[in-house]
Amino acid sequence: MKHHRIAAMALAALFGVSAVGCSDGSHGDGNIDGNIPNPGIIQANPLPLVFRDVAVGDSATIKVRVSNSSWGALKITSIELIEDTDDDEGGAVEFRRVAWPETAELREGEFFDLTVVYSPLDQSPDKGRIVIRSNDPEKGEFTIPILAKDSAPNLSVASPIVFQDVDPVTPQTRNAAWRLSEVRNTGDAPLKITDIALVGSLDFSVSYPASLDSTDPSTDAQAAPTLLEPDASFPIRVYFNPLDRRPAAAGLVISSNDPDSPQHTVSLQGNRGEPCIKLNPEDELDFGAGEIGFANRKTITVENCSVGHDLELSSIKVTAAAGVFELDGFSGASIVVLPGESANLALTFTPGANVVSTGELTVESNVPARPILTMSLVGHGVVDLCPQAIALGRLSVSDVLRQYITAVPLKTVWLDGASSMDPGGSIQRFEWSIVQRPVGSTARLEPSNTHPTPSLFLDIAGVYIVELTVYDAQGRASCDDTTGRVVISALPDVDVHIELFWETPGDRLQSDTVGTDLDLHYLHPDGRWNQAPYDVFWRNGTADWGTPGDLDDPSLDVDDTDGLGPEVINHDGPQSGLTYEVGVYYYADKGLGSSYATIRIYIDGVQSYEHLDQYMAKEETFLRAASISWPGGVVQPINEVSDGFPGQ
């Protein structure tokens, strides 16, 4: 057996920056221009560098490609070639550096090649390494091993393959998010591939394009080559089709005759958990025609579409002629929006002349992919008076119309826009919109949002804000909506108020009439789960607990069987000295897979407990969520998950 040398040798390191390329196609997961503050992710291929069967006096050359797989800039501060053996014959080893940079900076998909020349001086075993220091948060000092071995195949694939932030897949966007990589045989013997398998998240899939230049996945093959000659390679396309925004991970396991790595795993990562931002409207806020000298007001909704990270709005600015477009009621302090929630930005348009005015809204945030968002502002000043929206509402048991309403959950509010006015004519069209509702609410306007007097069912506790825009015969929108909003506070008026709602990633249309069925359970200490009379749930909607009569009896007041929820249980007058329990049962998945349940408990009208997104893997999964002790209403989390009802 021959033994050779890498750095205990005349080893020359030749460095050159290749033509910068991109490893992605136009795949819909975001290409961002400008300075991006988050750090890069370093990759190298091949890894390690393996020289095989190089005789003393001969030389061999290998190129290693260094690339950045992150949206952020990869800032390399040093690149060093190190020999790890020092027993060479003939004295010290010489390193030749050709155009070796001290630093480098790569954006997403950019790369350069390092060329390493191995010239062994003797037959002793050799090894070395390249050390690259950068701003990669996990691999700040990245090492590329260099080895000298006898002839054998060597499989090399860059890892990890990362998708930073991809929207949940729809039929229109399936397979739109993809990245290209390359499987290479860097050894001196044929590489036989016996299997390529995906393990982990089902959100990932692969196909095999004809070349790394391919941008059309429809032409890809579905099977990989089974044999690679030395220095040969084939491309592989990895797709990410997430059902939600939760982080996903998988492994691409390649089985081959590589003696050092017979099962080589490539890490696949998706939706790594960065903050996420969405604006509504997205690109332009059009105030339409507004009366000269009057403030016309509109609202922009900023949504945090991440499931696990806070969205911080660090700067919100309007660029326009003085006084024309302005932020209304914004203090200038940063705003933090919790995962899944939203914030409203109010803007005013005050035209000074009969001209079209334009401006720009700039929102800066902590979203790595989109740190700066801009929105166009446009409005047309007119002399004619614009219509005025007057929105009012009333409870179903009252005839008094109000702009601010306090109610209890499970009541219906009737909205009324009939008092809206148009000084130059008559109101021709009504347009209602729900600009705020509690997280988990599925409340909607009935029979439609264009009806002059729609209704709104308050399905869970929290604040609801409904906004009205009216239009005149010329299509001009109402230009002062200070009177065009109804604010509804739904506060429980019972001792114990419990809410359950859920999300099912496999249900592509959760608002239809086909969906999963989760059940809310409320257990008396003398009872057993799923058995009347001491468990209140869908089959036992109420029970006579405590004193005779129904004044202190619990009741299931909302039962949902087709996805989302909510389900609601109320209990007034719990018995002193007892501890009750709250549970959730996954009754039917309808073939749609796992769900995520959220439970809220209100004591005397105040939210005392919230358990977000409890994973319910399958049918017949049960969650013991919490206990409620009376008097005092002390809520104690339990959070125990089991197969089936406990004790049965």
XYZ file of C-alpha atoms in Angstrom:
648
model
C 0.000 0.000 0.000
C 1.303 3.427 -0.896
C 1.260 6.305 1.543
C 1.583 9.857 0.357
C 1.669 13.369 1.630
C -0.377 16.566 1.362
C 1.171 19.342 3.309
C 4.345 17.501 4.291
C 5.114 17.816 0.638
C 5.593 20.409 -2.016
C 1.892 21.329 -1.698
C 0.854 24.336 -3.718
C -2.412 26.122 -2.991
C -3.779 27.992 -5.969
C -6.737 30.257 -5.303
C -8.948 31.930 -7.868
C -12.424 33.457 -7.821
C -14.561 31.685 -10.395
C -17.305 33.290 -12.396
C -19.897 33.907 -9.735
C -22.924 31.692 -10.162
C -26.213 30.973 -8.462
C -27.205 27.512 -7.293
C -30.929 28.291 -7.542
C -33.360 28.683 -10.366
C -36.159 31.214 -10.291
C -37.873 29.223 -7.613
C -40.003 31.584 -5.638
C -38.276 31.519 -2.253
C -36.999 35.032 -2.489
C -34.041 36.778 -4.133
C -33.247 39.940 -2.205
C -31.193 42.904 -3.355
C -29.404 45.419 -1.152
C -27.600 45.067 2.151
C -28.959 42.227 4.284
C -28.030 42.189 7.963
C -28.281 38.483 8.794
C -25.169 36.253 8.505
C -24.362 33.831 5.719
C -24.159 30.010 5.747
C -20.918 28.510 4.415
C -20.791 25.370 2.261
C -17.907 23.529 0.614
C -17.890 20.814 -2.034
C -16.154 18.376 -2.101
C -15.722 17.752 1.581
C -13.204 16.374 2.480
C -10.535 16.791 -0.224
C -9.164 13.294 -0.905
C -6.029 12.666 -3.007
C -5.675 9.005 -3.998
C -2.632 7.134 -5.328
C -0.341 10.089 -5.996
C 3.244 8.857 -6.343
C 6.286 10.677 -4.987
C 7.425 13.110 -7.642
C 3.951 13.409 -9.186
C 1.274 16.035 -8.553
C -2.514 16.026 -8.358
C -5.020 18.883 -8.315
C -8.444 19.211 -6.674
C -10.768 22.222 -6.667
C -13.035 22.859 -3.711
C -15.997 25.185 -4.235
C -16.891 27.506 -1.334
C -20.401 28.991 -1.494
C -23.080 30.821 0.525
C -26.526 29.222 0.949
C -28.112 31.987 3.048
C -29.983 35.178 2.181
C -27.461 37.072 4.269
C -23.965 38.080 3.185
C -21.203 35.549 4.005
C -18.223 37.607 5.159
C -14.973 35.602 5.105
C -12.222 37.167 7.202
C -9.393 34.661 6.564
C -8.494 31.534 4.563
C -5.580 29.420 5.784
C -3.903 26.258 4.475
C -2.407 24.159 7.292
C -0.194 21.046 7.204
C -0.836 18.550 9.998
C 2.333 16.436 9.436
C 5.921 17.624 9.900
C 8.149 14.601 9.166
C 8.820 15.270 5.481
C 12.071 14.245 3.922
C 14.071 17.047 2.400
C 13.213 19.821 4.859
C 10.370 22.246 5.275
C 7.293 22.192 3.061
C 6.726 25.098 0.668
C 3.286 26.651 0.176
C 2.769 28.654 -2.978
C 0.002 31.188 -2.802
C -1.366 32.519 -6.068
C -3.777 35.462 -5.758
C -4.725 34.308 -2.254
C -7.165 36.886 -0.759
C -7.231 37.845 2.882
C -11.026 38.371 2.885
C -14.057 37.707 0.677
C -17.793 38.439 0.692
C -20.435 36.232 -0.945
C -24.158 36.809 -1.390
C -26.686 33.974 -1.687
C -25.644 31.448 -4.345
C -22.268 33.083 -5.057
C -19.090 31.003 -4.850
C -15.383 30.833 -5.488
C -13.001 27.892 -6.097
C -9.882 27.000 -4.107
C -7.379 24.899 -6.075
C -5.131 22.614 -4.033
C -2.097 20.924 -5.625
C -0.652 17.873 -3.876
C 3.004 16.955 -4.563
C 4.148 14.289 -2.072
C 7.820 14.299 -1.062
C 7.812 10.810 0.509
C 5.576 7.818 1.151
C 4.575 8.788 4.693
C 0.869 9.295 5.480
C -0.276 12.855 4.802
C -3.102 15.082 5.918
C -3.863 18.786 6.139
C -6.738 21.232 6.238
C -8.099 24.494 4.967
C -9.487 26.733 7.732
C -11.983 29.435 6.703
C -13.129 31.996 9.257
C -16.392 33.842 8.598
C -19.566 35.287 10.129
C -21.453 31.972 9.830
C -23.099 31.772 13.286
C -22.747 27.974 13.524
C -19.480 27.418 11.617
C -17.441 30.534 12.330
C -14.247 28.493 11.918
C -14.967 26.081 9.082
C -12.487 23.292 8.367
C -12.058 21.423 5.085
C -9.995 18.254 5.767
C -7.345 17.194 3.213
C -6.424 13.484 3.049
C -4.205 11.204 0.961
C -5.522 7.656 0.417
C -5.418 4.672 -1.896
C -7.817 4.416 -4.824
C -11.497 4.340 -3.860
C -14.702 6.198 -4.711
C -15.546 9.293 -2.672
C -19.072 10.740 -2.624
C -19.402 14.488 -2.058
C -22.512 16.690 -1.766
C -22.739 20.183 -0.268
C -24.673 20.261 3.018
C -26.907 21.719 4.391
C -29.413 22.732 1.719
C -31.420 25.549 3.277
C -34.745 27.186 2.402
C -35.073 30.271 4.589
C -38.716 31.399 4.367
C -41.272 29.794 2.045
C -45.027 30.437 2.065
C -47.375 27.473 2.616
C -47.782 25.632 -0.670
C -50.841 26.021 -2.898
C -51.711 24.134 -6.100
C -50.361 27.129 -8.021
C -47.024 27.303 -6.147
C -46.235 23.583 -5.791
C -42.576 22.906 -6.630
C -41.913 26.626 -7.096
C -39.332 26.666 -4.278
C -36.286 24.615 -5.237
C -32.516 24.551 -5.004
C -29.914 22.803 -7.137
C -27.001 20.819 -5.745
C -24.491 18.362 -7.199
C -23.536 14.777 -6.357
C -19.860 14.223 -7.274
C -17.383 11.354 -7.191
C -14.096 12.932 -6.101
C -12.370 9.547 -5.738
C -10.234 7.473 -8.124
C -12.612 4.509 -8.494
C -16.176 4.226 -9.847
C -18.918 5.224 -7.388
C -21.914 2.855 -7.335
C -25.085 4.440 -5.943
C -27.542 1.852 -4.669
C -30.255 4.097 -3.172
C -31.285 7.712 -2.570
C -33.965 8.145 0.105
C -35.601 11.031 1.965
C -36.137 10.687 5.714
C -37.883 13.197 7.960
C -40.326 15.884 6.822
C -42.524 15.020 3.842
C -42.345 18.658 2.716
C -39.163 17.868 0.736
C -38.815 16.001 -2.558
C -36.172 15.594 -5.291
C -35.759 15.212 -9.041
C -32.760 15.018 -11.356
C -32.202 17.713 -14.035
C -29.958 17.273 -17.059
C -27.569 20.026 -15.935
C -26.927 22.637 -13.255
C -28.199 25.259 -15.715
C -31.694 23.747 -15.822
C -34.520 26.115 -14.832
C -37.407 23.904 -15.990
C -38.232 21.165 -13.451
C -40.760 19.602 -15.842
C -37.877 18.175 -17.886
C -36.208 16.481 -14.892
C -35.762 12.741 -14.562
C -37.233 10.977 -11.528
C -34.383 8.467 -11.130
C -30.733 9.186 -10.382
C -27.718 7.692 -12.170
C -26.416 4.544 -10.500
C -22.748 4.828 -11.518
C -20.339 7.747 -11.436
C -16.847 7.515 -12.854
C -14.042 9.394 -11.047
C -14.537 13.183 -11.171
C -18.007 12.713 -12.697
C -21.146 14.272 -11.205
C -24.865 14.705 -11.663
C -27.197 17.526 -10.488
C -30.039 17.055 -8.051
C -32.988 19.393 -7.542
C -34.455 19.638 -4.024
C -37.994 20.991 -3.604
C -39.603 22.431 -0.474
C -43.428 22.468 -0.348
C -44.352 23.341 3.259
C -47.918 23.046 4.511
C -47.292 25.792 7.066
C -44.545 28.138 8.259
C -43.188 25.841 10.945
C -39.512 24.846 10.655
C -38.992 21.587 8.746
C -36.002 19.246 8.486
C -35.177 16.124 6.520
C -32.198 14.056 5.426
C -31.287 13.007 1.905
C -29.583 9.634 2.478
C -27.356 8.427 -0.390
C -26.213 4.800 -0.156
C -23.111 3.863 -2.165
C -19.830 1.942 -2.167
C -17.921 4.915 -0.709
C -15.848 3.117 1.971
C -15.661 6.206 4.194
C -19.366 7.075 4.005
C -21.540 4.180 2.758
C -24.646 6.125 3.845
C -24.044 9.825 3.245
C -26.715 12.166 4.655
C -27.349 15.659 3.281
C -29.178 17.929 5.740
C -32.306 19.634 4.327
C -33.686 22.585 6.282
C -36.758 24.713 5.610
C -38.396 27.723 7.252
C -35.610 28.042 9.781
C -37.814 30.220 11.961
C -36.933 33.760 10.947
C -39.549 36.489 11.489
C -41.987 36.984 8.633
C -43.895 40.068 7.456
C -46.935 40.652 5.254
C -48.643 43.934 4.411
C -52.283 44.322 3.411
C -52.509 45.896 0.918
C -49.143 44.693 -0.364
C -47.724 47.206 -2.838
C -49.908 50.308 -3.036
C -52.342 52.202 -0.847
C -54.740 54.162 -3.070
C -56.832 56.739 -1.257
C -58.807 57.466 -4.410
C -60.457 60.865 -4.581
C -60.267 62.940 -1.407
C -61.740 66.324 -0.612
C -59.240 69.189 -0.609
C -58.391 70.314 2.919
C -59.853 67.262 4.645
C -57.984 64.301 6.168
C -58.890 61.070 4.389
C -57.905 58.031 6.469
C -57.026 54.432 5.517
C -55.514 51.493 7.386
C -52.647 49.133 6.530
C -52.479 45.773 8.333
C -49.010 44.444 9.199
C -49.062 40.683 9.866
C -46.385 38.566 11.528
C -46.683 35.385 9.461
C -44.027 33.551 11.510
C -45.102 30.826 13.937
C -42.251 31.218 16.396
C -40.512 34.607 16.213
C -41.553 38.127 17.138
C -41.738 40.706 14.351
C -40.108 44.010 15.332
C -40.956 47.106 13.293
C -37.983 49.349 14.046
C -38.839 52.249 11.735
C -41.976 53.399 9.901
C -41.667 56.510 7.735
C -43.672 58.375 5.120
C -41.923 60.250 2.320
C -44.164 62.815 0.623
C -44.860 66.517 0.324
C -45.357 68.052 3.752
C -48.781 67.328 5.205
C -50.156 65.372 2.240
C -49.570 61.793 3.483
C -48.962 61.262 7.201
C -48.950 58.496 9.784
C -51.869 58.926 12.155
C -51.319 58.235 15.844
C -47.858 56.640 15.486
C -45.434 57.632 18.253
C -42.242 56.626 16.445
C -41.339 53.871 18.915
C -40.634 50.377 17.647
C -43.579 47.974 17.453
C -43.391 44.270 18.360
C -45.964 41.999 16.697
C -46.306 38.527 18.214
C -46.338 35.377 16.011
C -49.600 34.997 14.114
C -50.862 38.432 15.162
C -51.097 41.756 13.341
C -50.875 45.500 13.896
C -52.680 48.313 12.132
C -51.034 51.455 10.725
C -53.356 54.387 10.085
C -52.423 56.890 7.360
C -54.123 60.109 6.303
C -54.260 61.821 2.925
C -54.907 65.580 3.101
C -54.832 67.014 -0.423
C -54.119 70.691 -0.884
C -55.017 71.010 -4.558
C -56.908 69.342 -7.387
C -53.936 67.168 -8.387
C -52.767 63.571 -8.054
C -50.356 63.242 -5.114
C -47.883 60.409 -4.548
C -45.713 59.313 -1.654
C -44.010 56.292 -0.185
C -44.317 54.345 3.055
C -41.132 52.626 4.297
C -41.266 49.876 6.934
C -38.008 48.546 8.434
C -38.099 45.306 10.426
C -36.017 42.417 11.730
C -37.015 40.123 8.831
C -33.719 38.939 7.284
C -35.188 38.371 3.833
C -37.126 41.636 3.622
C -35.579 44.125 6.077
C -37.010 47.128 4.202
C -40.466 47.165 2.594
C -41.836 50.071 0.588
C -45.401 50.839 -0.403
C -46.586 53.450 -2.881
C -49.125 56.022 -1.690
C -51.427 57.775 -4.116
C -54.451 60.046 -3.822
C -56.353 62.598 -5.907
C -57.508 65.877 -4.432
C -60.974 66.981 -5.557
C -63.191 69.975 -4.841
C -66.406 68.000 -4.523
C -67.271 66.700 -1.079
C -66.600 63.010 -0.704
C -69.084 60.676 1.001
C -68.822 60.027 4.728
C -69.027 56.515 6.182
C -70.930 56.279 9.451
C -70.688 52.804 10.939
C -72.757 51.794 13.959
C -73.774 48.540 15.561
C -76.159 47.030 18.095
C -76.650 43.800 19.954
C -79.479 41.585 18.772
C -81.390 42.309 21.994
C -81.077 46.107 21.642
C -82.326 48.838 19.311
C -79.622 51.341 20.359
C -76.920 51.896 17.716
C -73.396 52.619 18.984
C -69.856 52.949 17.630
C -68.324 51.239 20.704
C -70.001 48.070 21.938
C -69.314 45.820 24.924
C -70.752 42.341 24.644
C -70.180 38.770 25.774
C -68.856 36.043 23.475
C -71.378 34.033 21.458
C -73.567 37.093 20.865
C -74.424 38.584 17.481
C -73.775 42.237 16.610
C -75.855 43.841 13.848
C -73.941 46.489 11.891
C -75.610 49.448 10.230
C -74.209 51.811 7.580
C -77.513 53.463 6.703
C -76.531 56.770 8.340
C -73.640 57.278 5.893
C -73.932 60.479 3.849
C -72.957 61.869 0.464
C -73.378 65.679 0.300
C -73.231 65.607 -3.510
C -75.632 62.751 -4.113
C -76.342 59.332 -2.628
C -74.427 56.340 -1.366
C -74.184 53.679 -4.063
C -72.091 50.947 -2.485
C -71.086 49.657 0.975
C -67.881 47.784 1.742
C -67.289 46.387 5.244
C -64.035 44.786 6.382
C -62.925 43.129 9.630
C -59.609 44.863 10.356
C -59.100 43.145 13.722
C -60.422 40.047 15.453
C -59.020 37.765 18.177
C -56.453 35.180 17.130
C -58.385 31.962 16.499
C -61.635 33.670 15.578
C -63.329 32.606 12.331
C -66.006 35.294 12.548
C -67.227 36.630 9.225
C -69.764 39.146 7.999
C -73.129 37.695 6.989
C -74.709 37.595 4.468
C -71.788 39.469 2.795
C -69.382 42.353 3.359
C -71.252 44.523 0.825
C -74.602 44.373 2.618
C -75.585 47.716 4.232
C -76.547 45.963 7.505
C -74.514 42.752 7.928
C -74.208 40.778 11.155
C -71.148 39.520 13.028
C -71.203 36.537 15.403
C -68.654 36.950 18.244
C -67.356 33.395 18.340
C -64.625 33.915 20.991
C -63.526 36.542 23.511
C -61.466 39.544 22.430
C -61.629 42.787 20.445
C -63.230 43.035 17.017
C -62.886 46.134 14.800
C -65.056 46.487 11.705
C -64.445 49.270 9.170
C -66.909 50.667 6.623
C -66.071 52.343 3.306
C -68.886 53.827 1.212
C -68.826 54.942 -2.424
C -70.811 57.596 -4.275
C -72.191 57.507 -7.838
C -68.803 58.601 -9.260
C -66.999 55.786 -7.430
C -65.397 58.091 -4.863
C -64.670 56.408 -1.561
C -65.434 57.915 1.826
C -62.473 60.105 2.777
C -62.823 60.383 6.560
C -63.283 57.091 8.326
C -63.084 58.348 11.910
C -66.819 57.639 11.993
C -66.517 54.512 9.846
C -65.457 52.039 12.532
C -67.265 49.903 15.043
C -65.175 48.602 17.963
C -66.566 45.574 19.819
C -65.121 44.207 23.072
C -66.336 40.677 23.768
C -65.743 39.884 27.447
C -66.988 36.699 29.191
C -69.489 37.357 32.018
C -69.291 33.897 33.624
C -66.949 32.470 36.249
C -65.247 30.041 33.844
C -65.092 30.492 30.071
C -63.090 27.944 28.004
C -62.257 28.174 24.285
C -60.745 25.622 21.884
C -59.706 26.256 18.285
C -57.248 24.455 16.008
C -55.328 24.439 12.740
C -54.774 21.453 10.438
C -51.830 21.872 8.012
C -53.165 19.132 5.736
C -56.485 20.952 5.269
C -55.837 23.285 2.358
C -59.202 25.067 2.751
C -60.000 25.184 6.455
C -62.938 27.537 5.991
C -65.061 25.033 4.038
C -67.468 22.455 5.474
C -65.020 19.538 5.397
C -62.409 19.485 8.128
C -61.022 17.857 11.232
C -63.037 17.479 14.438
C -61.443 18.180 17.826
C -63.617 18.078 20.964
C -63.420 20.196 24.111
C -63.976 18.310 27.415
C -64.658 19.681 30.925
C -64.409 17.162 33.771
C -65.910 17.169 37.277
C -63.553 15.578 39.885
C -66.120 12.781 40.444
C -66.197 11.856 36.769
C -64.318 9.964 34.088
C -63.370 11.337 30.686
C -65.894 10.772 27.893
C -68.628 9.590 30.274
C -71.792 11.446 31.309
C -72.811 13.078 33.538
C -69.473 14.372 34.872
C -67.732 15.098 31.564
C -69.291 17.903 29.517
C -68.565 17.497 25.774
C -70.480 17.110 22.511
C -72.385 13.985 23.613
C -73.219 15.491 27.032
C -73.743 19.186 26.312
C -74.816 20.102 29.854
C -75.137 18.405 33.238
C -76.774 19.054 36.615
C -73.762 19.652 38.855
C -73.907 21.178 42.320
C -77.246 22.472 43.595
C -80.484 21.447 41.837
C -81.373 23.661 38.896
C -79.345 25.007 36.024
C -77.832 28.181 37.544
C -74.533 26.470 38.400
C -74.404 23.958 35.544
C -71.677 23.943 32.851
C -72.626 23.869 29.190
C -71.027 23.313 25.805
C -72.324 26.391 23.965
C -70.435 26.032 20.647
C -69.556 22.699 18.986
C -67.604 22.636 15.709
C -67.160 19.475 13.604
C -65.563 20.671 10.350
C -62.261 22.327 11.178
C -60.860 25.424 12.925
C -63.403 25.676 15.741
C -64.115 27.297 18.038
C -65.680 25.146 20.723
C -66.775 26.964 23.894
C -67.754 25.776 27.390
C -69.114 28.116 30.076
C -69.543 27.428 33.788
C -71.099 29.827 36.288
C -70.988 29.001 39.991
C -68.356 26.227 40.280
C -68.588 24.317 43.539
C -66.218 25.453 46.285
C -63.470 23.000 47.212
C -63.433 21.198 43.860
C -60.832 21.044 41.089
C -62.069 20.665 37.520
C -60.035 19.626 34.469
C -59.972 20.754 30.818
C -59.114 18.331 28.013
C -59.053 18.057 24.202
C -59.770 14.896 22.194
C -58.897 14.423 18.500
C -62.180 12.855 17.395
C -61.781 12.630 13.583
C -59.009 13.650 11.188
C -61.075 13.098 7.987
C -57.848 11.911 6.341
C -56.227 15.337 6.789
C -53.500 14.380 9.275
C -52.248 16.079 12.417
C -53.668 19.255 14.014
C -52.467 21.974 16.386
C -54.849 22.858 19.233
C -55.023 26.126 21.196
C -56.885 26.415 24.513
C -57.768 29.615 26.380
C -59.330 29.838 29.838
C -60.963 32.997 31.217
C -61.691 33.392 34.937
C -64.159 36.144 35.841
C -63.732 37.694 32.367
C -59.916 37.781 32.487
C -57.737 35.473 30.390
C -55.838 33.330 32.903
C -54.414 30.582 30.681
C -53.409 30.026 27.068
C -51.778 26.945 25.574
C -50.800 27.562 21.934
C -50.457 25.053 19.102
C -50.426 21.760 21.003
C -49.463 19.071 18.455
C -52.227 16.444 18.101
C -50.655 13.714 15.991
C -53.678 11.640 15.005
C -57.185 10.518 15.806
C -57.784 9.423 19.417
C -54.966 11.620 20.756
C -56.001 13.220 24.062
C -54.582 16.287 25.828
C -55.080 16.883 29.566
C -54.585 20.629 29.284
C -55.118 22.192 32.724
C -56.980 22.103 36.025
C -59.157 24.831 37.588
C -59.444 24.995 41.391
C -62.370 26.753 43.074
C -62.722 29.146 44.801
C -60.081 31.499 43.429
C -60.069 30.113 39.915
C -56.427 28.997 40.047
C -55.470 27.473 36.680
C -52.685 24.891 36.813
C -51.156 23.650 33.507
C -50.986 19.856 33.059
C -50.145 19.443 29.344
C -50.132 15.628 29.244
C -50.732 13.917 25.880
C -51.876 10.295 25.630
C -53.332 7.802 23.170
C -57.008 7.679 24.057
C -58.714 8.912 27.213
C -56.623 8.592 30.403
C -57.468 5.550 32.486
C -59.445 3.839 29.714
